[in-house]
Amino acid sequence: MDQLSHAKAASAMNWRRWLPLQALSGWQFRDLNGDLIAGLTLAAIAIPEQMATARLGGFAPEVGFFAFVAGSVAFALFGANRHLSVGADSTITPLFAGSLALLATSGSPHYLALAAMLALMVGLVVTLSGILRLGWIADLLSVPVTTGFLAGIAIHIIVSQMPGLLGLPAESGETLRRVGEIAGNLHLTNPWSLGLGLGVFAIVFCSERISARIPGALIGMVLATLAVIVFDLRDHGVEVLGALPNGLPGAYLPEAGLNDVQALVPLALLIAIVVMVQTAATSRSFASQQDDAPDVNRDFVGVGAGSIASGLFGAFAVNASPPRTAIVSQSGGRSQLSGLIAAAIVLALGAFGGALLTNVPQAALAGVLMFVAQHILRWKVFASVYRQAPVEFLLILVTMAAIVVLPIATGVAVGIGLSLLHGIWSATRTEPIELEQVPGTSVWWPPAKPAAGEQLRGVLVAAFQAPLSFVNADRFKRGVCDLVDARDEPVKLVVLEASNIVEIDYTAAQALIDTILHCRKAGAVFAIARLESLRAQAALARFGIAEMVGPQRIFHSVDAAIKSLGPGKQQQQEQDGVP
């Protein structure tokens, strides 16, 4: 009866964790002041950022507002993290904008429809990944590959915004060709545009150095707009946004044919992986300040729902934002109410304040994005990886070059492939090692100098410090067999110290069986010690290895195995008729 009650309680808890408004649970009225301040601060940061990011993707600025509102509201309903901010994001925008530009003219109705359909597809993949608890996908990109990916995206942002910063005609096409065209047109630079853009960049840069809560982007944009009005800079060739249309978007299914959907599938999967990687990193980074442990899968559902809502309202895919999430946390936000307050302010501006943005200079938005670009260049990680892991530093450079030179989607695929190959390569390098007994103890440890360990006559203790799988099975078999054959005296007992073997697949099981047979042929008893992984234990039973070795030869420690099966004990067991 008690077990039934526990099962019902656990089931109720599982259902409860998926209820909407999880990120507002436990909210109290005294939290209102902190959420109000955080919401106002977040809105001040988000308004210029969302406008700039929308322009980066080839959309009207108000589309960025609607993406932010959709992402914020959906995450407040379905996400778990109390601080995480969702909206238009400069990490994924160049990724899908460059790829969509190959399928349709940027800014055309077809382009907008493809972007909305892509948002639905990305949202569906991310949401299902959360429901199916596939949070491990977020670990597909290593830190060096992620750093190279962000560096490549930063270069794309810089190149795309240079014409706006310099007051030059917009460029399109491959990144390297655009760099050449910009260099050829430098003599046409508009000094007023350049001054406005650099001024906004300097304001944002200095504001962040003082305090991340200072809305430097908004301050810079307001000052640049006042400069356009006061000095009549439009007559000096400074490009401005113009009046934005007022109103709210309507919900509709984007019109895209089957061929379009098929063409978007690879891109949707790539963007979904990037969204999950960034969402997981953001959720984990800001979970320590919460009462609850991070629920990455629930946050996937919230961010995925944000992209679905954004696509239904004609906008584009959204993502978790580490800088905006940090702002909410540092400003005293207590729950997702802060995101809803910011969304309400941004929605009001998009619905009724289009005329306020008439004289915002394009160079100001370029200055904001230039700051974003330098912000996502992880210089400290570059230096750290270069000093500590030169081989992995090459991963940064190759990934960055792939993102810049190749189409961005292809570059991301190359980065993911490199990350997986590096992980497989690391696993294949694992070699079996012979352990030595630390003098005066029962501890067996890898050989170390200057304190050399001891070996027991006729006993070989071998360890393999990785999961046993098809990628290293042959190396494991050859390594253990070579250790047995290399001994000057006959080996009577081989103990496999298996504390690091957490998994055994079919190919590895056959290699382990061959290894056991080789040891027996050499006259040695084979035993296993410290196989702590439940999955590995189940594999031993499933493949018949546990029965082959014998339960009496599987131990909790190496010392117990030697005491039970050491050369002297084996002779006694043979006399007693023990197999």
Coordinates of C-alpha atoms in Angstrom, one line a residue:
M1 CA 0.0 0.0 0.0
D2 CA 2.9 2.4 0.9
Q3 CA 4.6 1.6 -2.5
L4 CA 1.3 2.4 -4.3
S5 CA 1.0 5.7 -2.5
H6 CA 4.6 6.6 -3.3
A7 CA 4.1 5.7 -7.0
K8 CA 1.0 7.9 -7.1
A9 CA 2.8 10.8 -5.4
A10 CA 5.7 10.5 -7.9
S11 CA 3.3 10.4 -10.8
A12 CA 1.6 13.6 -9.5
M13 CA 4.9 15.3 -9.2
N14 CA 5.9 14.4 -12.7
W15 CA 2.6 15.9 -14.0
R16 CA 3.0 19.0 -11.9
R17 CA 6.4 19.8 -13.3
W18 CA 4.9 20.2 -16.8
L19 CA 2.1 22.5 -15.7
P20 CA 2.3 26.1 -17.2
L21 CA 3.7 29.0 -15.2
Q22 CA 6.3 26.8 -13.4
A23 CA 8.7 29.8 -13.5
L24 CA 6.2 31.8 -11.5
S25 CA 5.6 29.2 -8.8
G26 CA 6.2 30.5 -5.2
W27 CA 5.9 34.1 -6.3
Q28 CA 4.9 36.5 -3.5
F29 CA 3.7 40.1 -3.6
R30 CA 7.0 41.2 -1.9
D31 CA 8.8 40.1 -5.1
L32 CA 7.0 42.7 -7.2
N33 CA 9.5 45.4 -6.6
G34 CA 12.4 43.3 -7.8
D35 CA 10.6 42.0 -10.8
L36 CA 9.4 45.6 -11.8
I37 CA 12.9 47.0 -11.7
A38 CA 14.3 44.0 -13.6
G39 CA 11.5 44.2 -16.2
L40 CA 12.1 47.9 -16.8
T41 CA 15.9 47.3 -17.1
L42 CA 15.4 44.4 -19.4
A43 CA 13.1 46.4 -21.7
A44 CA 15.6 49.2 -21.9
I45 CA 18.3 46.7 -22.9
A46 CA 16.1 44.7 -25.3
I47 CA 14.5 47.5 -27.4
P48 CA 17.7 48.5 -29.2
E49 CA 19.1 45.0 -29.2
Q50 CA 15.9 43.4 -30.7
M51 CA 15.8 46.2 -33.4
A52 CA 19.4 45.7 -34.3
T53 CA 19.1 41.9 -34.4
A54 CA 16.0 42.0 -36.6
R55 CA 17.9 44.3 -39.1
L56 CA 20.8 41.9 -39.0
G57 CA 18.5 39.2 -40.2
G58 CA 17.0 41.3 -43.0
F59 CA 13.7 42.0 -41.1
A60 CA 11.9 45.2 -40.2
P61 CA 12.8 46.3 -36.7
E62 CA 9.3 45.8 -35.3
V63 CA 9.6 42.1 -36.2
G64 CA 12.3 41.9 -33.6
F65 CA 9.9 43.3 -31.0
F66 CA 7.3 40.6 -31.8
A67 CA 9.9 37.9 -31.6
F68 CA 10.9 39.1 -28.1
V69 CA 7.3 39.3 -26.9
A70 CA 6.5 35.8 -28.3
G71 CA 9.7 34.3 -26.7
S72 CA 9.2 36.0 -23.4
V73 CA 5.5 35.1 -22.9
A74 CA 6.0 31.5 -24.1
F75 CA 8.9 30.9 -21.8
A76 CA 7.1 32.4 -18.9
L77 CA 4.3 29.9 -19.5
F78 CA 6.3 26.8 -20.2
G79 CA 9.9 27.3 -19.0
A80 CA 11.4 26.6 -15.6
N81 CA 14.3 29.1 -15.1
R82 CA 13.2 32.2 -13.2
H83 CA 15.6 34.6 -14.9
L84 CA 16.2 33.3 -18.4
S85 CA 15.3 35.8 -21.2
V86 CA 14.2 34.6 -24.6
G87 CA 14.0 36.6 -27.9
A88 CA 15.8 37.5 -31.1
D89 CA 19.5 36.5 -30.7
S90 CA 22.5 37.5 -32.7
T91 CA 24.1 34.0 -32.4
I92 CA 21.5 32.3 -34.6
T93 CA 20.2 35.2 -36.7
P94 CA 23.2 35.3 -39.1
L95 CA 23.0 31.5 -39.3
F96 CA 19.5 31.3 -40.6
A97 CA 19.6 34.7 -42.4
G98 CA 22.5 33.7 -44.6
S99 CA 21.0 30.3 -45.4
L100 CA 17.5 31.7 -46.2
A101 CA 19.1 34.3 -48.5
L102 CA 20.1 31.4 -50.7
L103 CA 16.5 30.3 -51.0
A104 CA 14.7 33.7 -51.4
T105 CA 15.5 37.4 -51.7
S106 CA 16.2 38.9 -48.3
G107 CA 13.1 40.9 -47.0
S108 CA 10.8 39.5 -49.7
P109 CA 7.4 37.9 -48.7
H110 CA 8.8 34.5 -49.6
Y111 CA 11.8 35.2 -47.3
L112 CA 9.5 36.2 -44.4
A113 CA 7.4 33.1 -45.0
L114 CA 10.4 30.8 -44.9
A115 CA 11.7 32.4 -41.8
A116 CA 8.4 31.9 -40.0
M117 CA 8.2 28.3 -41.2
L118 CA 11.8 27.7 -40.0
A119 CA 10.8 29.1 -36.6
L120 CA 8.0 26.6 -36.3
M121 CA 10.3 23.8 -37.3
V122 CA 13.0 24.8 -34.9
G123 CA 10.5 25.3 -32.1
L124 CA 9.0 21.9 -32.7
V125 CA 12.4 20.1 -32.6
V126 CA 13.5 22.0 -29.4
T127 CA 10.2 21.4 -27.7
L128 CA 10.1 17.7 -28.5
S129 CA 13.7 17.4 -27.3
G130 CA 12.7 18.8 -24.0
I131 CA 9.6 16.5 -23.7
L132 CA 11.7 13.5 -24.6
R133 CA 14.4 14.6 -22.2
L134 CA 17.1 14.8 -24.7
G135 CA 19.1 17.5 -22.9
W136 CA 22.3 15.5 -23.5
I137 CA 22.2 16.9 -27.1
A138 CA 23.4 20.2 -25.7
D139 CA 26.8 18.6 -25.0
L140 CA 27.5 17.8 -28.7
L141 CA 29.6 21.0 -29.0
S142 CA 32.8 21.1 -27.1
V143 CA 34.0 24.5 -25.6
P144 CA 36.7 25.0 -28.3
V145 CA 34.2 24.3 -31.1
T146 CA 31.6 26.6 -29.5
T147 CA 34.3 29.3 -29.2
G148 CA 35.2 28.9 -32.8
F149 CA 31.6 29.0 -33.8
L150 CA 30.9 32.2 -31.9
A151 CA 34.1 33.8 -33.3
G152 CA 32.9 33.0 -36.9
I153 CA 29.5 34.4 -36.1
A154 CA 31.1 37.6 -34.7
I155 CA 33.1 38.1 -37.9
H156 CA 29.8 37.7 -39.9
I157 CA 28.2 40.3 -37.8
I158 CA 31.1 42.8 -38.1
V159 CA 31.2 42.3 -41.9
S160 CA 27.4 42.7 -42.3
Q161 CA 27.3 45.9 -40.2
M162 CA 30.4 47.6 -41.6
P163 CA 28.4 49.2 -44.5
G164 CA 25.8 50.7 -42.0
L165 CA 28.6 51.9 -39.8
L166 CA 30.5 53.6 -42.6
G167 CA 27.4 54.9 -44.4
L168 CA 28.1 52.7 -47.5
P169 CA 25.6 50.8 -49.7
A170 CA 24.6 47.4 -48.2
E171 CA 26.5 44.4 -49.5
S172 CA 25.4 40.8 -50.0
G173 CA 27.0 37.5 -51.0
E174 CA 29.9 35.6 -49.6
T175 CA 31.7 37.1 -46.7
L176 CA 35.2 37.3 -48.2
R177 CA 33.7 39.0 -51.3
R178 CA 31.9 41.5 -49.2
V179 CA 35.1 42.3 -47.3
G180 CA 36.7 43.1 -50.6
E181 CA 33.9 45.4 -51.8
I182 CA 33.8 47.2 -48.5
A183 CA 37.6 47.8 -48.7
G184 CA 37.1 49.1 -52.2
N185 CA 34.5 51.6 -51.1
L186 CA 36.2 53.0 -48.0
H187 CA 36.8 56.3 -49.7
L188 CA 33.0 56.8 -49.8
T189 CA 32.7 56.6 -46.0
N190 CA 30.2 59.0 -44.5
P191 CA 32.0 60.6 -41.5
W192 CA 28.7 61.5 -39.8
S193 CA 27.5 57.9 -39.9
L194 CA 30.9 56.6 -38.7
G195 CA 30.9 59.1 -35.8
L196 CA 27.4 58.1 -34.7
G197 CA 28.1 54.4 -34.9
L198 CA 31.4 54.6 -33.0
G199 CA 29.8 56.9 -30.5
V200 CA 27.1 54.4 -29.7
F201 CA 29.6 51.6 -29.5
A202 CA 31.7 53.6 -27.0
I203 CA 28.7 54.4 -24.9
V204 CA 27.6 50.8 -24.7
F205 CA 31.2 49.6 -24.1
C206 CA 31.8 52.1 -21.3
S207 CA 28.3 51.5 -19.7
E208 CA 28.9 47.8 -19.5
R209 CA 32.3 48.4 -17.8
I210 CA 30.6 50.5 -15.2
S211 CA 27.6 48.3 -14.7
A212 CA 25.7 45.8 -16.9
R213 CA 22.5 47.3 -15.6
I214 CA 23.1 50.6 -17.3
P215 CA 21.1 50.6 -20.6
G216 CA 24.0 51.9 -22.7
A217 CA 22.5 50.8 -26.0
L218 CA 19.2 52.7 -25.3
I219 CA 21.1 55.8 -24.1
G220 CA 23.4 55.7 -27.2
M221 CA 20.4 55.2 -29.5
V222 CA 18.5 58.1 -28.0
L223 CA 21.5 60.4 -28.2
A224 CA 22.2 59.4 -31.8
T225 CA 18.6 60.1 -32.7
L226 CA 18.7 63.5 -31.0
A227 CA 21.9 64.3 -33.0
V228 CA 20.1 63.4 -36.3
I229 CA 17.3 65.8 -35.4
V230 CA 19.3 68.7 -34.0
F231 CA 22.0 68.7 -36.7
D232 CA 19.7 67.6 -39.5
L233 CA 22.0 64.8 -40.4
R234 CA 19.6 63.3 -42.9
D235 CA 20.7 66.0 -45.3
H236 CA 24.3 64.9 -44.7
G237 CA 23.6 61.4 -46.0
V238 CA 22.9 59.7 -42.7
E239 CA 20.4 56.8 -43.2
V240 CA 17.6 56.5 -40.7
L241 CA 14.9 53.8 -40.0
G242 CA 11.9 55.9 -40.9
A243 CA 8.5 55.6 -39.3
L244 CA 7.6 52.1 -38.3
P245 CA 4.0 50.9 -38.8
N246 CA 1.9 50.7 -35.7
G247 CA -0.2 47.7 -34.9
L248 CA -0.1 44.2 -33.7
P249 CA 0.7 41.2 -35.8
G250 CA -2.0 38.5 -36.5
A251 CA -1.5 34.8 -36.0
Y252 CA -1.4 32.7 -39.1
L253 CA 0.3 29.6 -40.5
P254 CA 3.2 30.6 -42.8
E255 CA 2.7 29.7 -46.5
A256 CA 5.5 27.4 -47.5
G257 CA 5.4 24.5 -50.0
L258 CA 6.6 21.0 -49.4
N259 CA 9.8 21.7 -51.3
D260 CA 10.5 24.6 -49.0
V261 CA 9.9 22.6 -45.9
Q262 CA 12.3 19.8 -47.2
A263 CA 14.9 22.4 -47.9
L264 CA 14.6 23.8 -44.4
V265 CA 15.0 20.5 -42.5
P266 CA 18.8 20.4 -42.3
L267 CA 18.9 24.1 -41.3
A268 CA 16.2 23.6 -38.7
L269 CA 18.2 20.8 -37.1
L270 CA 21.4 22.8 -37.0
I271 CA 19.7 25.8 -35.5
A272 CA 17.9 23.6 -33.0
I273 CA 21.2 22.2 -31.8
V274 CA 22.7 25.6 -31.4
V275 CA 19.6 26.8 -29.5
M276 CA 19.8 23.8 -27.2
V277 CA 23.5 24.3 -26.5
Q278 CA 23.0 28.0 -25.6
T279 CA 19.8 27.4 -23.6
A280 CA 21.5 24.7 -21.6
A281 CA 24.5 26.8 -20.9
T282 CA 22.4 29.8 -19.9
S283 CA 20.1 27.7 -17.7
R284 CA 22.9 26.0 -15.9
S285 CA 24.9 29.3 -15.4
F286 CA 22.0 31.0 -13.6
A287 CA 20.6 28.1 -11.7
S288 CA 22.9 28.4 -8.8
Q289 CA 21.0 31.6 -7.8
Q290 CA 17.7 29.7 -7.7
D291 CA 16.2 27.5 -5.1
D292 CA 15.6 24.8 -7.7
A293 CA 18.1 22.7 -9.6
P294 CA 18.3 23.6 -13.3
D295 CA 15.6 21.8 -15.4
V296 CA 17.2 22.0 -18.9
N297 CA 14.6 19.9 -20.5
R298 CA 11.7 22.0 -19.2
D299 CA 13.6 25.1 -20.4
F300 CA 13.9 23.5 -23.9
V301 CA 10.1 23.3 -23.9
G302 CA 9.9 27.0 -23.0
V303 CA 12.3 28.2 -25.6
G304 CA 10.9 25.9 -28.3
A305 CA 7.4 27.2 -27.5
G306 CA 8.8 30.7 -28.0
S307 CA 10.0 29.9 -31.5
I308 CA 6.6 28.3 -32.3
A309 CA 4.7 31.4 -31.1
S310 CA 7.2 33.7 -32.9
G311 CA 6.7 31.8 -36.2
L312 CA 2.9 31.9 -35.9
F313 CA 3.1 35.7 -35.6
G314 CA 5.3 36.0 -38.7
A315 CA 8.6 36.5 -36.9
F316 CA 11.7 34.2 -36.7
A317 CA 13.3 31.6 -34.4
V318 CA 14.3 32.8 -30.9
N319 CA 16.9 31.7 -28.4
A320 CA 18.0 32.1 -24.8
S321 CA 20.2 35.2 -24.2
P322 CA 23.0 34.9 -21.7
P323 CA 23.5 38.8 -21.4
R324 CA 19.9 39.6 -21.0
T325 CA 19.5 36.7 -18.5
A326 CA 22.4 38.2 -16.5
I327 CA 20.7 41.6 -16.5
V328 CA 17.5 40.1 -15.0
S329 CA 19.5 38.3 -12.3
Q330 CA 21.6 41.3 -11.5
S331 CA 18.7 43.7 -11.4
G332 CA 16.9 41.7 -8.7
G333 CA 14.4 39.8 -10.8
R334 CA 12.6 37.1 -8.8
S335 CA 10.6 35.4 -11.5
Q336 CA 9.5 35.4 -15.1
L337 CA 7.1 38.3 -14.2
S338 CA 10.1 40.5 -15.1
G339 CA 10.1 39.1 -18.6
L340 CA 6.4 39.7 -18.9
I341 CA 6.8 43.3 -17.8
A342 CA 9.5 43.8 -20.4
A343 CA 7.4 42.1 -23.1
A344 CA 4.5 44.4 -22.3
I345 CA 6.7 47.5 -22.7
V346 CA 8.2 46.3 -26.0
L347 CA 4.8 45.3 -27.3
A348 CA 3.4 48.8 -26.5
L349 CA 6.3 50.4 -28.4
G350 CA 5.8 48.1 -31.4
A351 CA 2.0 48.7 -31.4
F352 CA 1.8 52.4 -30.8
G353 CA 5.3 54.0 -30.9
G354 CA 6.5 53.5 -34.4
A355 CA 6.8 57.3 -35.0
L356 CA 9.2 57.5 -32.1
L357 CA 11.8 55.5 -34.1
T358 CA 11.6 57.6 -37.3
N359 CA 15.0 59.3 -36.9
V360 CA 17.0 56.4 -35.4
P361 CA 20.1 56.2 -37.5
Q362 CA 21.1 52.9 -39.1
A363 CA 24.7 53.5 -37.9
A364 CA 23.4 53.5 -34.3
L365 CA 22.1 50.0 -34.7
A366 CA 25.3 49.0 -36.4
G367 CA 27.2 50.3 -33.4
V368 CA 25.1 48.2 -31.0
L369 CA 25.7 45.0 -33.1
M370 CA 29.4 45.8 -33.3
F371 CA 29.5 45.7 -29.5
V372 CA 27.6 42.4 -29.5
A373 CA 30.1 41.0 -32.0
Q374 CA 33.1 41.9 -29.8
H375 CA 31.2 40.7 -26.7
I376 CA 30.8 37.1 -28.1
L377 CA 34.5 36.8 -29.0
R378 CA 35.7 34.8 -26.1
W379 CA 39.3 36.1 -25.9
K380 CA 40.0 34.6 -22.5
V381 CA 39.0 31.2 -23.8
F382 CA 41.1 31.7 -26.9
A383 CA 44.2 32.4 -24.7
S384 CA 43.4 29.6 -22.2
V385 CA 43.0 26.9 -24.8
Y386 CA 46.1 28.1 -26.7
R387 CA 48.2 27.7 -23.5
Q388 CA 46.7 24.5 -22.1
A389 CA 45.5 22.5 -25.1
P390 CA 47.2 23.5 -28.4
V391 CA 45.6 20.7 -30.4
E392 CA 42.1 21.9 -29.3
F393 CA 43.1 25.4 -30.3
L394 CA 43.2 24.2 -33.8
L395 CA 39.5 23.2 -33.4
I396 CA 38.8 26.9 -32.7
L397 CA 40.6 28.1 -35.8
V398 CA 39.2 25.4 -38.1
T399 CA 35.6 26.0 -36.9
M400 CA 36.0 29.8 -37.2
A401 CA 37.4 29.5 -40.7
A402 CA 34.6 27.1 -41.7
I403 CA 31.9 29.5 -40.5
V404 CA 33.6 32.5 -42.3
V405 CA 34.6 30.8 -45.6
L406 CA 31.7 28.3 -46.1
P407 CA 28.0 28.9 -46.0
I408 CA 27.2 29.4 -42.3
A409 CA 25.0 26.3 -42.1
T410 CA 27.8 24.2 -43.6
G411 CA 30.3 25.7 -41.2
V412 CA 28.1 24.8 -38.2
A413 CA 27.8 21.2 -39.5
V414 CA 31.6 21.1 -39.9
G415 CA 31.9 22.3 -36.3
I416 CA 29.6 19.7 -34.9
G417 CA 31.4 17.0 -36.9
L418 CA 34.7 18.2 -35.6
S419 CA 33.4 18.2 -32.0
L420 CA 32.1 14.6 -32.3
L421 CA 35.3 13.4 -34.1
H422 CA 37.4 14.9 -31.4
G423 CA 35.4 13.1 -28.7
I424 CA 35.8 9.8 -30.6
W425 CA 39.5 10.4 -31.2
S426 CA 40.0 11.0 -27.5
A427 CA 38.2 7.7 -26.6
T428 CA 40.3 5.8 -29.2
R429 CA 43.6 6.9 -27.6
T430 CA 42.8 5.2 -24.3
E431 CA 45.3 2.4 -23.5
P432 CA 45.1 -0.3 -20.8
I433 CA 47.6 0.4 -18.1
E434 CA 49.1 -1.8 -15.4
L435 CA 48.4 -0.6 -11.9
E436 CA 50.9 -0.8 -9.0
Q437 CA 50.2 -1.2 -5.3
V438 CA 51.0 1.8 -3.2
P439 CA 53.5 0.6 -0.6
G440 CA 52.0 -0.1 2.8
T441 CA 48.4 0.1 1.6
S442 CA 45.7 -1.9 -0.3
V443 CA 45.4 0.8 -2.9
W444 CA 46.3 0.1 -6.5
W445 CA 47.2 3.1 -8.6
P446 CA 48.7 4.1 -12.0
P447 CA 52.5 4.1 -12.0
A448 CA 53.9 7.4 -10.7
K449 CA 57.3 8.9 -10.0
P450 CA 59.2 9.4 -7.8
A451 CA 57.1 7.2 -5.5
A452 CA 57.2 3.9 -7.4
G453 CA 54.6 1.3 -6.6
E454 CA 54.9 -2.4 -6.1
Q455 CA 53.9 -5.4 -8.2
L456 CA 53.0 -8.9 -6.9
R457 CA 54.7 -11.9 -8.5
G458 CA 52.3 -13.6 -10.9
V459 CA 49.6 -10.9 -10.6
L460 CA 48.7 -8.4 -13.2
V461 CA 46.3 -5.6 -12.3
A462 CA 45.1 -3.8 -15.4
A463 CA 42.8 -0.8 -15.8
F464 CA 41.0 0.8 -18.7
Q465 CA 40.0 4.4 -18.0
A466 CA 37.2 4.9 -20.6
P467 CA 33.9 3.3 -21.6
L468 CA 34.4 0.1 -23.6
S469 CA 33.0 0.5 -27.1
F470 CA 33.6 -0.3 -30.7
V471 CA 36.0 2.7 -31.1
N472 CA 38.5 1.3 -28.6
A473 CA 37.7 -2.4 -28.2
D474 CA 40.6 -3.7 -30.3
R475 CA 43.0 -1.4 -28.6
F476 CA 41.8 -2.7 -25.2
K477 CA 42.2 -6.4 -26.3
R478 CA 45.6 -5.9 -27.7
G479 CA 46.8 -3.8 -24.8
V480 CA 45.7 -6.3 -22.1
C481 CA 47.1 -9.3 -24.1
D482 CA 50.4 -7.5 -24.6
L483 CA 50.7 -6.8 -20.8
V484 CA 50.1 -10.5 -20.1
D485 CA 52.6 -11.7 -22.7
A486 CA 55.3 -9.1 -21.8
R487 CA 55.8 -10.5 -18.2
D488 CA 59.0 -12.3 -17.7
E489 CA 57.3 -14.8 -15.3
P490 CA 54.0 -16.5 -16.0
V491 CA 51.0 -14.5 -14.9
K492 CA 48.6 -16.5 -12.7
L493 CA 46.0 -13.9 -12.0
V494 CA 44.7 -11.0 -14.2
V495 CA 42.5 -8.5 -12.4
L496 CA 40.6 -5.9 -14.5
E497 CA 40.1 -2.8 -12.4
A498 CA 36.9 -1.5 -14.1
S499 CA 35.8 1.5 -12.1
N500 CA 36.0 3.7 -15.2
I501 CA 34.2 1.3 -17.5
V502 CA 30.7 2.8 -17.4
E503 CA 29.4 1.1 -20.6
I504 CA 30.1 -2.0 -22.7
D505 CA 28.7 -2.4 -26.2
Y506 CA 28.5 -5.5 -28.4
T507 CA 31.8 -5.1 -30.1
A508 CA 33.6 -4.4 -26.9
A509 CA 31.9 -7.4 -25.2
Q510 CA 33.4 -9.7 -27.9
A511 CA 36.8 -8.1 -27.4
L512 CA 36.5 -8.7 -23.6
I513 CA 35.6 -12.4 -24.2
D514 CA 38.6 -12.8 -26.5
T515 CA 40.8 -11.2 -23.8
I516 CA 39.5 -13.6 -21.1
L517 CA 40.2 -16.6 -23.4
H518 CA 43.7 -15.3 -24.1
C519 CA 44.4 -15.0 -20.4
R520 CA 43.1 -18.5 -19.7
K521 CA 45.2 -19.9 -22.6
A522 CA 48.3 -18.2 -20.9
G523 CA 47.4 -20.0 -17.7
A524 CA 45.9 -17.1 -15.8
V525 CA 42.7 -16.7 -13.9
F526 CA 40.7 -13.6 -15.0
A527 CA 38.8 -11.6 -12.4
I528 CA 37.0 -8.2 -12.4
A529 CA 37.1 -5.7 -9.6
R530 CA 35.2 -2.4 -8.9
L531 CA 32.8 -2.6 -11.8
E532 CA 30.6 0.1 -10.3
S533 CA 28.5 1.1 -13.3
L534 CA 25.0 -0.5 -13.3
R535 CA 24.9 -0.3 -17.1
A536 CA 28.2 -2.1 -17.4
Q537 CA 27.0 -4.8 -14.9
A538 CA 23.9 -5.3 -17.0
A539 CA 26.0 -5.6 -20.1
L540 CA 28.2 -8.3 -18.5
A541 CA 25.1 -10.3 -17.7
R542 CA 23.5 -9.7 -21.1
F543 CA 26.5 -10.8 -23.1
G544 CA 27.2 -13.8 -20.9
I545 CA 30.5 -12.5 -19.6
A546 CA 29.4 -12.6 -15.9
E547 CA 28.6 -16.3 -16.2
M548 CA 31.9 -16.9 -18.1
V549 CA 34.0 -15.2 -15.5
G550 CA 32.0 -16.6 -12.6
P551 CA 30.3 -14.6 -9.8
Q552 CA 33.0 -15.8 -7.4
R553 CA 35.6 -13.9 -9.5
I554 CA 33.8 -10.5 -9.5
F555 CA 34.9 -8.3 -6.5
H556 CA 34.3 -4.9 -5.0
S557 CA 38.0 -4.2 -4.7
V558 CA 41.3 -5.3 -6.2
D559 CA 42.6 -6.2 -2.8
A560 CA 39.7 -8.6 -2.2
A561 CA 40.4 -10.2 -5.6
I562 CA 44.1 -10.8 -4.8
K563 CA 43.4 -12.1 -1.3
S564 CA 40.8 -14.5 -2.7
L565 CA 42.6 -15.6 -6.0
G566 CA 46.3 -14.9 -5.5
P567 CA 48.7 -17.6 -6.7
G568 CA 48.7 -19.3 -3.3
K569 CA 44.9 -19.2 -3.0
Q570 CA 44.5 -20.7 -6.5
Q571 CA 46.4 -23.8 -5.5
Q572 CA 44.3 -24.3 -2.4
Q573 CA 41.1 -23.8 -4.5
E574 CA 42.3 -26.4 -7.0
Q575 CA 42.9 -28.9 -4.2
D576 CA 39.4 -28.1 -2.8
G577 CA 37.9 -28.7 -6.3
V578 CA 36.7 -25.1 -6.8
P579 CA 36.6 -24.3 -10.6

